[in-house]
PDB file of C-alpha atoms in Angstrom:
ATOM      1  CA  MET A   1      11.470 122.878 104.656  1.00  0.00           C
ATOM      2  CA  SER A   2      13.204 121.507 107.747  1.00  0.00           C
ATOM      3  CA  GLU A   3      13.876 125.114 109.395  1.00  0.00           C
ATOM      4  CA  GLU A   4      10.107 125.401 109.161  1.00  0.00           C
ATOM      5  CA  LEU A   5       9.501 122.331 110.645  1.00  0.00           C
ATOM      6  CA  GLY A   6      11.811 123.053 113.530  1.00  0.00           C
ATOM      7  CA  ILE A   7      10.084 126.381 114.146  1.00  0.00           C
ATOM      8  CA  LYS A   8       6.440 124.595 114.122  1.00  0.00           C
ATOM      9  CA  VAL A   9       7.495 121.443 116.233  1.00  0.00           C
ATOM     10  CA  ARG A  10       9.344 123.717 118.975  1.00  0.00           C
ATOM     11  CA  SER A  11       6.535 126.197 119.020  1.00  0.00           C
ATOM     12  CA  GLU A  12       3.679 123.339 119.422  1.00  0.00           C
ATOM     13  CA  LEU A  13       6.159 121.695 122.008  1.00  0.00           C
ATOM     14  CA  PHE A  14       6.055 124.994 123.816  1.00  0.00           C
ATOM     15  CA  LYS A  15       2.379 125.733 123.691  1.00  0.00           C
ATOM     16  CA  ARG A  16       1.886 122.001 125.252  1.00  0.00           C
ATOM     17  CA  LYS A  17       4.444 122.085 127.853  1.00  0.00           C
ATOM     18  CA  MET A  18       6.191 119.171 126.332  1.00  0.00           C
ATOM     19  CA  SER A  19       9.724 118.417 125.900  1.00  0.00           C
ATOM     20  CA  GLN A  20      11.331 117.085 122.702  1.00  0.00           C
ATOM     21  CA  LYS A  21      12.164 113.868 125.057  1.00  0.00           C
ATOM     22  CA  GLU A  22       8.433 113.173 125.853  1.00  0.00           C
ATOM     23  CA  LEU A  23       7.942 113.592 121.936  1.00  0.00           C
ATOM     24  CA  ALA A  24      10.522 111.096 120.943  1.00  0.00           C
ATOM     25  CA  ASN A  25       9.058 108.726 123.772  1.00  0.00           C
ATOM     26  CA  ILE A  26       5.444 108.938 122.225  1.00  0.00           C
ATOM     27  CA  ILE A  27       7.248 108.336 118.822  1.00  0.00           C
ATOM     28  CA  GLY A  28       9.464 105.578 119.848  1.00  0.00           C
ATOM     29  CA  ILE A  29      12.870 106.954 118.929  1.00  0.00           C
ATOM     30  CA  SER A  30      15.443 108.806 120.804  1.00  0.00           C
ATOM     31  CA  SER A  31      15.684 112.449 121.585  1.00  0.00           C
ATOM     32  CA  VAL A  32      18.861 112.878 119.819  1.00  0.00           C
ATOM     33  CA  TYR A  33      17.390 111.260 116.709  1.00  0.00           C
ATOM     34  CA  LEU A  34      14.573 113.478 117.137  1.00  0.00           C
ATOM     35  CA  SER A  35      16.425 116.371 117.260  1.00  0.00           C
ATOM     36  CA  ASP A  36      18.266 115.465 114.066  1.00  0.00           C
ATOM     37  CA  ILE A  37      14.994 114.936 112.380  1.00  0.00           C
ATOM     38  CA  ILE A  38      13.610 118.416 113.500  1.00  0.00           C
ATOM     39  CA  ASN A  39      16.826 120.177 112.456  1.00  0.00           C
ATOM     40  CA  GLY A  40      17.342 118.596 108.949  1.00  0.00           C
ATOM     41  CA  ARG A  41      20.168 116.411 109.868  1.00  0.00           C
ATOM     42  CA  LYS A  42      18.405 113.168 109.016  1.00  0.00           C
ATOM     43  CA  THR A  43      16.469 113.239 105.869  1.00  0.00           C
ATOM     44  CA  GLY A  44      16.176 109.639 104.388  1.00  0.00           C
ATOM     45  CA  PRO A  45      12.929 107.922 103.935  1.00  0.00           C
ATOM     46  CA  LYS A  46      12.626 106.632 107.844  1.00  0.00           C
ATOM     47  CA  ALA A  47      13.266 110.159 108.870  1.00  0.00           C
ATOM     48  CA  GLN A  48      10.168 111.150 106.617  1.00  0.00           C
ATOM     49  CA  GLU A  49       8.242 108.716 108.100  1.00  0.00           C
ATOM     50  CA  HIS A  50       8.779 110.186 111.385  1.00  0.00           C
ATOM     51  CA  VAL A  51       8.003 113.460 110.087  1.00  0.00           C
ATOM     52  CA  LYS A  52       4.743 112.640 109.136  1.00  0.00           C
ATOM     53  CA  HIS A  53       4.140 110.989 112.572  1.00  0.00           C
ATOM     54  CA  ILE A  54       5.165 114.144 114.340  1.00  0.00           C
ATOM     55  CA  GLN A  55       2.887 116.407 112.110  1.00  0.00           C
ATOM     56  CA  LYS A  56       0.301 114.112 112.887  1.00  0.00           C
ATOM     57  CA  ILE A  57       0.792 113.699 116.858  1.00  0.00           C
ATOM     58  CA  LEU A  58       1.299 117.769 117.089  1.00  0.00           C
ATOM     59  CA  SER A  59      -1.524 118.363 114.500  1.00  0.00           C
ATOM     60  CA  ILE A  60       0.614 120.940 112.415  1.00  0.00           C
TER      61      ILE A  60
END
């Protein structure tokens, strides 16, 4: 799942010409934490909330 999420997020960011740092700022988390979530290194309940927020923002 996390690998698929990472591919979708990177693809959507590329389409929107948006950086991970910009997305992290919108969500209110650090770019390092966002990278950890996208790459599956953070999987706890709080990270899952952020995943839902990321999916909503990027419409994926």
